[in-house]
Short mmCIF file of C-alpha atoms in Angstrom, two decimals:
data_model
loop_
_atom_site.label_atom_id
_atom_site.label_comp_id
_atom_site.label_asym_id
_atom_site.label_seq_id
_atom_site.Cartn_x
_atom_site.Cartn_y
_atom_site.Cartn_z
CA UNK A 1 0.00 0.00 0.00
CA UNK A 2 1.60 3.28 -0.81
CA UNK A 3 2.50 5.57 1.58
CA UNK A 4 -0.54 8.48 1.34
CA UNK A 5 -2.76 5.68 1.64
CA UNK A 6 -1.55 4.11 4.29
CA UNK A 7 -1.83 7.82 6.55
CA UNK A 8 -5.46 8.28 4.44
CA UNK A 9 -6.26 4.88 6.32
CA UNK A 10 -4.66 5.70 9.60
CA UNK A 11 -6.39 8.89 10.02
CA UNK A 12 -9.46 7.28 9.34
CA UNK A 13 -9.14 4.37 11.91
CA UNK A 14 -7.80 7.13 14.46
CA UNK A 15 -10.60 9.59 14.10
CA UNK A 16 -13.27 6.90 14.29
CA UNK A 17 -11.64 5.62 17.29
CA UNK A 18 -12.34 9.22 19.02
CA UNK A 19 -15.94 9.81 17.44
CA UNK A 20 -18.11 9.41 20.57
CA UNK A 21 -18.99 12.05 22.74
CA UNK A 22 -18.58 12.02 26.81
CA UNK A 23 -19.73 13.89 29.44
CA UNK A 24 -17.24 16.10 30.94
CA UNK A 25 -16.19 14.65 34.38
CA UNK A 26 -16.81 16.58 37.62
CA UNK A 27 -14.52 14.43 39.79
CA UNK A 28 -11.20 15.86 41.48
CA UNK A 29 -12.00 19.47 42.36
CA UNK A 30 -14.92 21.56 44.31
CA UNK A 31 -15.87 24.85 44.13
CA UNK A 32 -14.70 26.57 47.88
CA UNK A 33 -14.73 30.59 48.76
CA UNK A 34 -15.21 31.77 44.92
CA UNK A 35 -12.41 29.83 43.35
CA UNK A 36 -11.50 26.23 43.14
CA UNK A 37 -10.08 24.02 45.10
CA UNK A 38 -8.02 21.01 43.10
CA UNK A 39 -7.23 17.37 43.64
CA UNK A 40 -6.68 16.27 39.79
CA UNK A 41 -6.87 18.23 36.34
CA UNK A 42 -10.54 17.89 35.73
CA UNK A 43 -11.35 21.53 36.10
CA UNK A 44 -9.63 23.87 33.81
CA UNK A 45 -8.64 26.36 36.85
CA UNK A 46 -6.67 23.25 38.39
CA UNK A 47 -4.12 24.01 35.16
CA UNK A 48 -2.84 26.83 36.53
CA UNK A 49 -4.07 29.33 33.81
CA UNK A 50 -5.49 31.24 36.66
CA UNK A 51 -3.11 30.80 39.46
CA UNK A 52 -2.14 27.78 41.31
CA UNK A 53 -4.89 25.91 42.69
CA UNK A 54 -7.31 27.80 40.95
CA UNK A 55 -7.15 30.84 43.09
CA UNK A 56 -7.82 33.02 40.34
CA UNK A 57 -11.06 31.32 38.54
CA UNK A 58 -13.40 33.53 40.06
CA UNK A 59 -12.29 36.63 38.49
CA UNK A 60 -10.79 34.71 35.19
CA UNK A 61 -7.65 36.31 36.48
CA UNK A 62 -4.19 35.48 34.07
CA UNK A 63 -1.16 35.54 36.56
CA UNK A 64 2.20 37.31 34.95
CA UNK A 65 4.17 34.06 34.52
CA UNK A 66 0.96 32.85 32.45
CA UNK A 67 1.98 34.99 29.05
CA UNK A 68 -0.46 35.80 26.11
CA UNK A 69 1.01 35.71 22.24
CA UNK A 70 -0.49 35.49 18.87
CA UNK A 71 1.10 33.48 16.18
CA UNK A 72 1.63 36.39 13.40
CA UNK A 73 0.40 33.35 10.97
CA UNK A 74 -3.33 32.20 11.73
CA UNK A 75 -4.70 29.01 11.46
CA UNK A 76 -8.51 28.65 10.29
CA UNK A 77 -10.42 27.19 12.61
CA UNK A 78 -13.86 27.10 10.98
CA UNK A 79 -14.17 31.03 12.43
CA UNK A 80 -14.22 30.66 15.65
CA UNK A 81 -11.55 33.57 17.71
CA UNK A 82 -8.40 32.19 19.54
CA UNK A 83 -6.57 33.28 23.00
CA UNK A 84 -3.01 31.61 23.45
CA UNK A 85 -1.48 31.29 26.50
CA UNK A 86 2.20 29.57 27.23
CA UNK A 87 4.07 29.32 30.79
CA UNK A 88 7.85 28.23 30.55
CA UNK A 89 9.10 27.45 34.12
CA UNK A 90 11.54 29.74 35.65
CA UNK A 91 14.94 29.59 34.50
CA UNK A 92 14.67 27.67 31.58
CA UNK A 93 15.02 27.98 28.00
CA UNK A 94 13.33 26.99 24.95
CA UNK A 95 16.19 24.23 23.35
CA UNK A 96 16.08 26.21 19.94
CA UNK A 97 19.65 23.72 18.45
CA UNK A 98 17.72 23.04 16.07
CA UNK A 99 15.70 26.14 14.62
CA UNK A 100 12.77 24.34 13.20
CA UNK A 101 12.27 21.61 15.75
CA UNK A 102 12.05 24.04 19.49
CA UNK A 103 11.86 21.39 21.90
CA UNK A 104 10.56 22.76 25.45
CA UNK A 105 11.52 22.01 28.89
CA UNK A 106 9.92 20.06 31.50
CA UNK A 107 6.98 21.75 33.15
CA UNK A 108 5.81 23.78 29.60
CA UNK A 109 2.07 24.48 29.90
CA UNK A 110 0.18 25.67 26.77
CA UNK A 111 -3.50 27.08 26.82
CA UNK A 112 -5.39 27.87 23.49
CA UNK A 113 -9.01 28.63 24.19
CA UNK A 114 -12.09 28.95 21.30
CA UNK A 115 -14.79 31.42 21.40
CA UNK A 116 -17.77 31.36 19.40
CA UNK A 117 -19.18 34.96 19.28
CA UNK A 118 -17.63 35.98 22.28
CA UNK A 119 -18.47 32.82 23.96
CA UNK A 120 -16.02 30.21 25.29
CA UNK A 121 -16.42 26.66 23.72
CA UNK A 122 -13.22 24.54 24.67
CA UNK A 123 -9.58 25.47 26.08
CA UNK A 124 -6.97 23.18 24.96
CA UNK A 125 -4.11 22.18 27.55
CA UNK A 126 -0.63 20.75 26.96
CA UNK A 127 1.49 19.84 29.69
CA UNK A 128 5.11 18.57 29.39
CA UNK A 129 5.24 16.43 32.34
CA UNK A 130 8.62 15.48 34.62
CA UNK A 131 8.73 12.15 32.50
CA UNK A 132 9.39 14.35 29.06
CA UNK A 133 5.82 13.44 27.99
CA UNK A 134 3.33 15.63 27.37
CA UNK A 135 -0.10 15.56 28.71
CA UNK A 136 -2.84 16.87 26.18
CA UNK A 137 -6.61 17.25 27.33
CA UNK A 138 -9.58 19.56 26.43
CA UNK A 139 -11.46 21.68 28.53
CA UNK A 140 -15.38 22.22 27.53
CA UNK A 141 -16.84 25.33 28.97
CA UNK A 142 -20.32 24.88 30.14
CA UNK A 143 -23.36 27.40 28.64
CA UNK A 144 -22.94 29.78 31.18
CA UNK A 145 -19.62 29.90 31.26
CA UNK A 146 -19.62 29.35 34.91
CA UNK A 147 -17.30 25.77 34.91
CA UNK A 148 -14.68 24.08 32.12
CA UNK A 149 -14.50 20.46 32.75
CA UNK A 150 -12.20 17.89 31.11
CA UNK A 151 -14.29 16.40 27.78
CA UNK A 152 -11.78 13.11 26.15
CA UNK A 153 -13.84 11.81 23.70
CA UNK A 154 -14.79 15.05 21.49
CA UNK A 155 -18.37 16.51 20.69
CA UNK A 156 -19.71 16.96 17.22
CA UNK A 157 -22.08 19.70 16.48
CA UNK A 158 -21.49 21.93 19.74
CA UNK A 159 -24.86 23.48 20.54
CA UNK A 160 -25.22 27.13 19.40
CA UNK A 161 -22.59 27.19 16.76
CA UNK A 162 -22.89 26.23 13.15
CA UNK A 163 -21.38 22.58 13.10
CA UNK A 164 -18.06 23.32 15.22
CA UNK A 165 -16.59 19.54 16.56
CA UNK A 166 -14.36 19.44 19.14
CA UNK A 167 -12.15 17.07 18.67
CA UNK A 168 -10.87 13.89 20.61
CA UNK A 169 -7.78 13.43 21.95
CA UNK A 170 -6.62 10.75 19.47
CA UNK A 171 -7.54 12.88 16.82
CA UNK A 172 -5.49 15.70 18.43
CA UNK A 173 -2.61 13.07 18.33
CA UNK A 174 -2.77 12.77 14.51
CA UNK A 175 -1.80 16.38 14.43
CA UNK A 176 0.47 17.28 17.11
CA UNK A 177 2.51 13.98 16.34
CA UNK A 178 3.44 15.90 13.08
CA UNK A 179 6.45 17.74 15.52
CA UNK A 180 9.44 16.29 17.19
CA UNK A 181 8.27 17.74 20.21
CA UNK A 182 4.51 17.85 19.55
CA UNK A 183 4.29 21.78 20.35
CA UNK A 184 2.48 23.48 17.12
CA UNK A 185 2.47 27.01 16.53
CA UNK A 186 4.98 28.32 18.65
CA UNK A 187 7.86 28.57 16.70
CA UNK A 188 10.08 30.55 14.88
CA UNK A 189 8.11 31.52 11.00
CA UNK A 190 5.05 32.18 13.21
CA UNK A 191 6.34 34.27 16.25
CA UNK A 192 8.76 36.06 13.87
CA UNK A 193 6.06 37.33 11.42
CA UNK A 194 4.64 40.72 11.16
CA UNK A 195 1.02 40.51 12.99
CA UNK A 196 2.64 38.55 16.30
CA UNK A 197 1.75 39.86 19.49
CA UNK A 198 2.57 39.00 23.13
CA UNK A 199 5.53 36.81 23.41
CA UNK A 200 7.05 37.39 19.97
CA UNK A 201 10.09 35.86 18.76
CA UNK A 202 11.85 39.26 19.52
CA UNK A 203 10.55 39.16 22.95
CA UNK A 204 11.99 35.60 23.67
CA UNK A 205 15.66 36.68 22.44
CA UNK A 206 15.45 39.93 24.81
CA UNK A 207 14.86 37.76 27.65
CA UNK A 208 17.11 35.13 26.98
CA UNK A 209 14.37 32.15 26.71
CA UNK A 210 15.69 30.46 23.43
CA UNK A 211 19.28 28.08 24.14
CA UNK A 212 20.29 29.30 20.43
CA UNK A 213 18.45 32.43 19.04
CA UNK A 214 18.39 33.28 15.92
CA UNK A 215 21.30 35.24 13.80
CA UNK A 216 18.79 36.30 11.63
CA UNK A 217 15.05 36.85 12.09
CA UNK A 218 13.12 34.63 9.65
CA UNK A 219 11.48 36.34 6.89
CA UNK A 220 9.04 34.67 4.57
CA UNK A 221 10.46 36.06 1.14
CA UNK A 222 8.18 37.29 -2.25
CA UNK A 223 5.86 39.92 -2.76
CA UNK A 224 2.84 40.41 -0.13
CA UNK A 225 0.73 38.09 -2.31
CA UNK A 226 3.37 35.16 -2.43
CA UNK A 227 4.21 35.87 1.69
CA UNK A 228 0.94 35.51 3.05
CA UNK A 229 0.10 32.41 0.56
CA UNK A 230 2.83 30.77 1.64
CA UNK A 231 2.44 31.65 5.20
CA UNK A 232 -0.80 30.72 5.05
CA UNK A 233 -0.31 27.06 4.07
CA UNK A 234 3.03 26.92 5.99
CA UNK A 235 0.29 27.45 9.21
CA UNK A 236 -2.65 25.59 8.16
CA UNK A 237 -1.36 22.94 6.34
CA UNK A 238 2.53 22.69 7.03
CA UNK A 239 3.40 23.00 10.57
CA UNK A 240 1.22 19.67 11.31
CA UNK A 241 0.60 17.68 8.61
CA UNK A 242 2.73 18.38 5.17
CA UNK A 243 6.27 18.43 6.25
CA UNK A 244 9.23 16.48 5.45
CA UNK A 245 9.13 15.09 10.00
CA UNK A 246 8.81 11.33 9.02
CA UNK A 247 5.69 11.35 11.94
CA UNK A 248 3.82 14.08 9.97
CA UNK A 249 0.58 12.44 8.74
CA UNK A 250 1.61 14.10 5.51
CA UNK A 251 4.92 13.59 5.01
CA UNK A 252 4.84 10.61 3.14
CA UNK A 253 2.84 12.70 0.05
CA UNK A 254 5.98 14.39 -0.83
CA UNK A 255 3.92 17.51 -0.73
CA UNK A 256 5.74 19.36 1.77
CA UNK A 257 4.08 22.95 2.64
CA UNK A 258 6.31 24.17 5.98
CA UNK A 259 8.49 26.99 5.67
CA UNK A 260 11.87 26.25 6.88
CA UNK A 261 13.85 28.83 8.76
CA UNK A 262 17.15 28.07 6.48
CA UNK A 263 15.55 27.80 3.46
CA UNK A 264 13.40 31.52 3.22
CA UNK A 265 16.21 32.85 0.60
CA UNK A 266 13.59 32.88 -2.36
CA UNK A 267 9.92 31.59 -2.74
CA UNK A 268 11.63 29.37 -5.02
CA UNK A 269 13.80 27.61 -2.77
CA UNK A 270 11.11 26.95 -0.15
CA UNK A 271 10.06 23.18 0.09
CA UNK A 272 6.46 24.18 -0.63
CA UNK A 273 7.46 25.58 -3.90
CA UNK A 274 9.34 22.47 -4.99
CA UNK A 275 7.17 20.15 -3.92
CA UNK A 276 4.07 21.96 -5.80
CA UNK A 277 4.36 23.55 -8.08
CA UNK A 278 4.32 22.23 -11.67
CA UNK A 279 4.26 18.91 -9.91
CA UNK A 280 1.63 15.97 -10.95
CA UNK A 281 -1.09 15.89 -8.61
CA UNK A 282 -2.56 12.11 -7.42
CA UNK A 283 -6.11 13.65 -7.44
CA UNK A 284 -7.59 15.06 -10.23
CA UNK A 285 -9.64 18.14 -9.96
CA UNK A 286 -12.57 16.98 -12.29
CA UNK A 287 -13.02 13.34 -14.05
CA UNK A 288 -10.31 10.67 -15.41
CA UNK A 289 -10.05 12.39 -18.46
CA UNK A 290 -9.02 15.94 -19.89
CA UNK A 291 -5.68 18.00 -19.07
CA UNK A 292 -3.81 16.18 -15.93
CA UNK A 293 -3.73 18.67 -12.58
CA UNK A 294 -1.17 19.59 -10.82
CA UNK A 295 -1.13 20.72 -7.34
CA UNK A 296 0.07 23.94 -8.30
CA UNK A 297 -0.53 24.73 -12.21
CA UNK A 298 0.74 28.57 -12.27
CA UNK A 299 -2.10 30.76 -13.63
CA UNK A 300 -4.25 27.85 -13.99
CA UNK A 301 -6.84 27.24 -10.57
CA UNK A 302 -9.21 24.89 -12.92
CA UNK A 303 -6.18 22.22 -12.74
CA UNK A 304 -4.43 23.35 -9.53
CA UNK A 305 -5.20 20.39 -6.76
CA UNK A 306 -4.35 21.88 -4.06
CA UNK A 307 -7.20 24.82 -4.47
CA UNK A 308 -9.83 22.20 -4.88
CA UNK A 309 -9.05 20.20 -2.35
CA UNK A 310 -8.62 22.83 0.53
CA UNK A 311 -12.32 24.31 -1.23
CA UNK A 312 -13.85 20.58 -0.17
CA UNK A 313 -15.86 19.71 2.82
CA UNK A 314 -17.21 16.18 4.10
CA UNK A 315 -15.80 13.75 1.46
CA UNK A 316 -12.26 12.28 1.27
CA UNK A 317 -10.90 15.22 -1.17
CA UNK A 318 -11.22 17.52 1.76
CA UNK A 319 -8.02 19.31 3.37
CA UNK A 320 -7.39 19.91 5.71
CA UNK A 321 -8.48 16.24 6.52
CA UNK A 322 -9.99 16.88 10.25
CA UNK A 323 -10.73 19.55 12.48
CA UNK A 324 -12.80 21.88 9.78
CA UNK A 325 -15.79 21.55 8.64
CA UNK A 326 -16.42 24.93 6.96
CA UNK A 327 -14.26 26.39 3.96
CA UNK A 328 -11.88 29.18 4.71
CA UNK A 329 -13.27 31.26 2.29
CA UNK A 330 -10.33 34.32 2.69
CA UNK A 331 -7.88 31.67 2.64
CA UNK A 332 -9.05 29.66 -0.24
CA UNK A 333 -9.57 33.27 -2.45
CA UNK A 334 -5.58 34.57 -1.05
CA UNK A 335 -4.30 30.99 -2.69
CA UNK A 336 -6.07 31.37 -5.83
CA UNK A 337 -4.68 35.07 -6.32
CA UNK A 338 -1.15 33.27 -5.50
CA UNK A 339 -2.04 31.10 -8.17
CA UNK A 340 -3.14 33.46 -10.90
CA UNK A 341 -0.65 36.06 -10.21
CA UNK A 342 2.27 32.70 -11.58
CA UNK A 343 3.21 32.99 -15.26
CA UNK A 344 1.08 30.44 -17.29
CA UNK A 345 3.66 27.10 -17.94
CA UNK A 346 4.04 27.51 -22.30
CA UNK A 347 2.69 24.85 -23.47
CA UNK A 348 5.35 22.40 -25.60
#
């Protein structure tokens, strides 16, 4: 069986493995004087997102060594707004040897939380434990807003939005396995890019938190058009999935979207220009017959793959292949102005 197959099948066994939905357990904490009081990591506020022990739930209250930052690269998550949150224990530093594998010390915590319409939904937690593993869980917030409690399994159609899933934690794994140390979004292309807020990449040199920083700030190179298409699929589609890490569900495609921090010299030497364009496509954008696509065809988005596949929803053609269920309509128009703005390939 050939290598995309073989992930096509994986994901598939791995998602339906996490499909069910569970009721968020209420064991291992108590509500006491306004805050929490914690036993186990049921309860969002036993995290420490707001304080120790949940001392600050009451007031939703972010202590300083809890820091906010915004990726300057967004990924689409079916429209819903985002609040990151990272805490690196005292001390340490980010292992940055290798510039586009960061690999975190023990105690990390990571917070991303989803609001629909100003609403909480879920807040996702990663914890690098003192065994080097990480724990990763999901927090659903209830109606009210009042409690987050620990949710496993996933839920599909989350009451009061327009389809949004949250997803398992197995299907999680199919994603965050795509990094050699399972962290996405907090790296270098992201925190470096104009738009990044909080705890930039800037920030982190000034106060010494990276073991190597950078001699040069990465810059994603082209005009604005050919920057924020390829930062846009370097995000969405790269970081996780379609990179050359052998444990990237994507990797075995040769389609490899992730901008490399030593390799941002030209669009042309990035791996997601090599890797698409003018380069045979397995699926076909319409029928077995007529003009082959490719998954980039400069000027041409009737033959270009890789448009109509990130423009599908609910079949197997669909990418991203989990974790969306609604087209990213800005994103899907920004690639197809990348596309038309190429030189047509002559012909013969």
């Amino acid at each position: 069986m050939s290598a995309p197959r073989t992930s096509a099948l994986l994901l598939i066994i791995m998602v339906s493995a996490g499909g069910c939905t569970k009721t968020p357990t209420e064991a291992g904490w108590k509500e006491a004087n306004g805050g929490v009081q914690c036993q186990e990591l049921q309860h969002l506020a036993c995290t420490g997102l707001y304080g120790d022990g949940g001392t600050g739930w009451a007031a939703r209250a972010i202590p300083p060594e809890v820091r906010p930052y915004e990726p300057g690269l967004q990924l689409w998550s079916d429209g819903l707004d985002k609040a990151r949150f990272i805490s690196l224990p005292p001390g340490t530093k980010v292992d940055t040897s290798k510039s586009d594998e960061w690999r975190f010390p023990v105690g990390t915590k990571l917070w991303k939380e989803f609001r629909w319409k100003g609403r909480p939904i879920e807040t996702r937690f990663l914890w690098k434990r003192p065994d080097g593993g990480w724990l990763r869980t999901t927090y659903r917030w209830s109606d009210d807003g009042k409690t987050a409690l620990e949710l496993t399994d996933g839920e599909k159609d989350v009451p009061g939005t327009e389809g949004y899933e949250i997803p398992s934690q197995l299907a999680c794994q199919s994603c965050h396995r795509g990094r050699g140390d399972e962290v996405l979004g907090f790296e270098a292309v992201a925190l470096a890019h104009e738009g990044a807020r909080g705890l930039t990449l800037t920030k982190l040199v000034a106060e010494g938190r990276l073991s190597h920083p950078p001699a040069k700030v990465p810059r994603i190179p082209g005009t604005p058009v050919e920057q924020a298409a390829l930062g846009y699929l370097h995000m969405n589609c790269g970081v996780s999935c379609h990179s050359a890490n052998r444990m990237a569900l994507g990797s075995g495609s040769g389609l490899h979207l992730r901008l490399e921090a030593g390799e941002l010299g030209s669009v042309q030497e990035t791996d997601t220009w090599r890797t698409s364009v003018n380069v045979k496509a397995l699926m076909q954008t319409s029928g077995m017959f007529g003009k082959r696509s490719q998954r980039v065809a400069p000027g041409d988005v009737q033959h270009s793959s890789l448009l109509h596949r990130m423009s599908q929803r609910g079949d197997f053609m669909q990418m991203p292949p989990l974790g969306t269920r609604v087209v990213d309509e800005q994103g899907r128009a920004l690639i197809q102005r990348w596309i038309e703005a190429m030189p047509a390939k002559k012909e013969g």
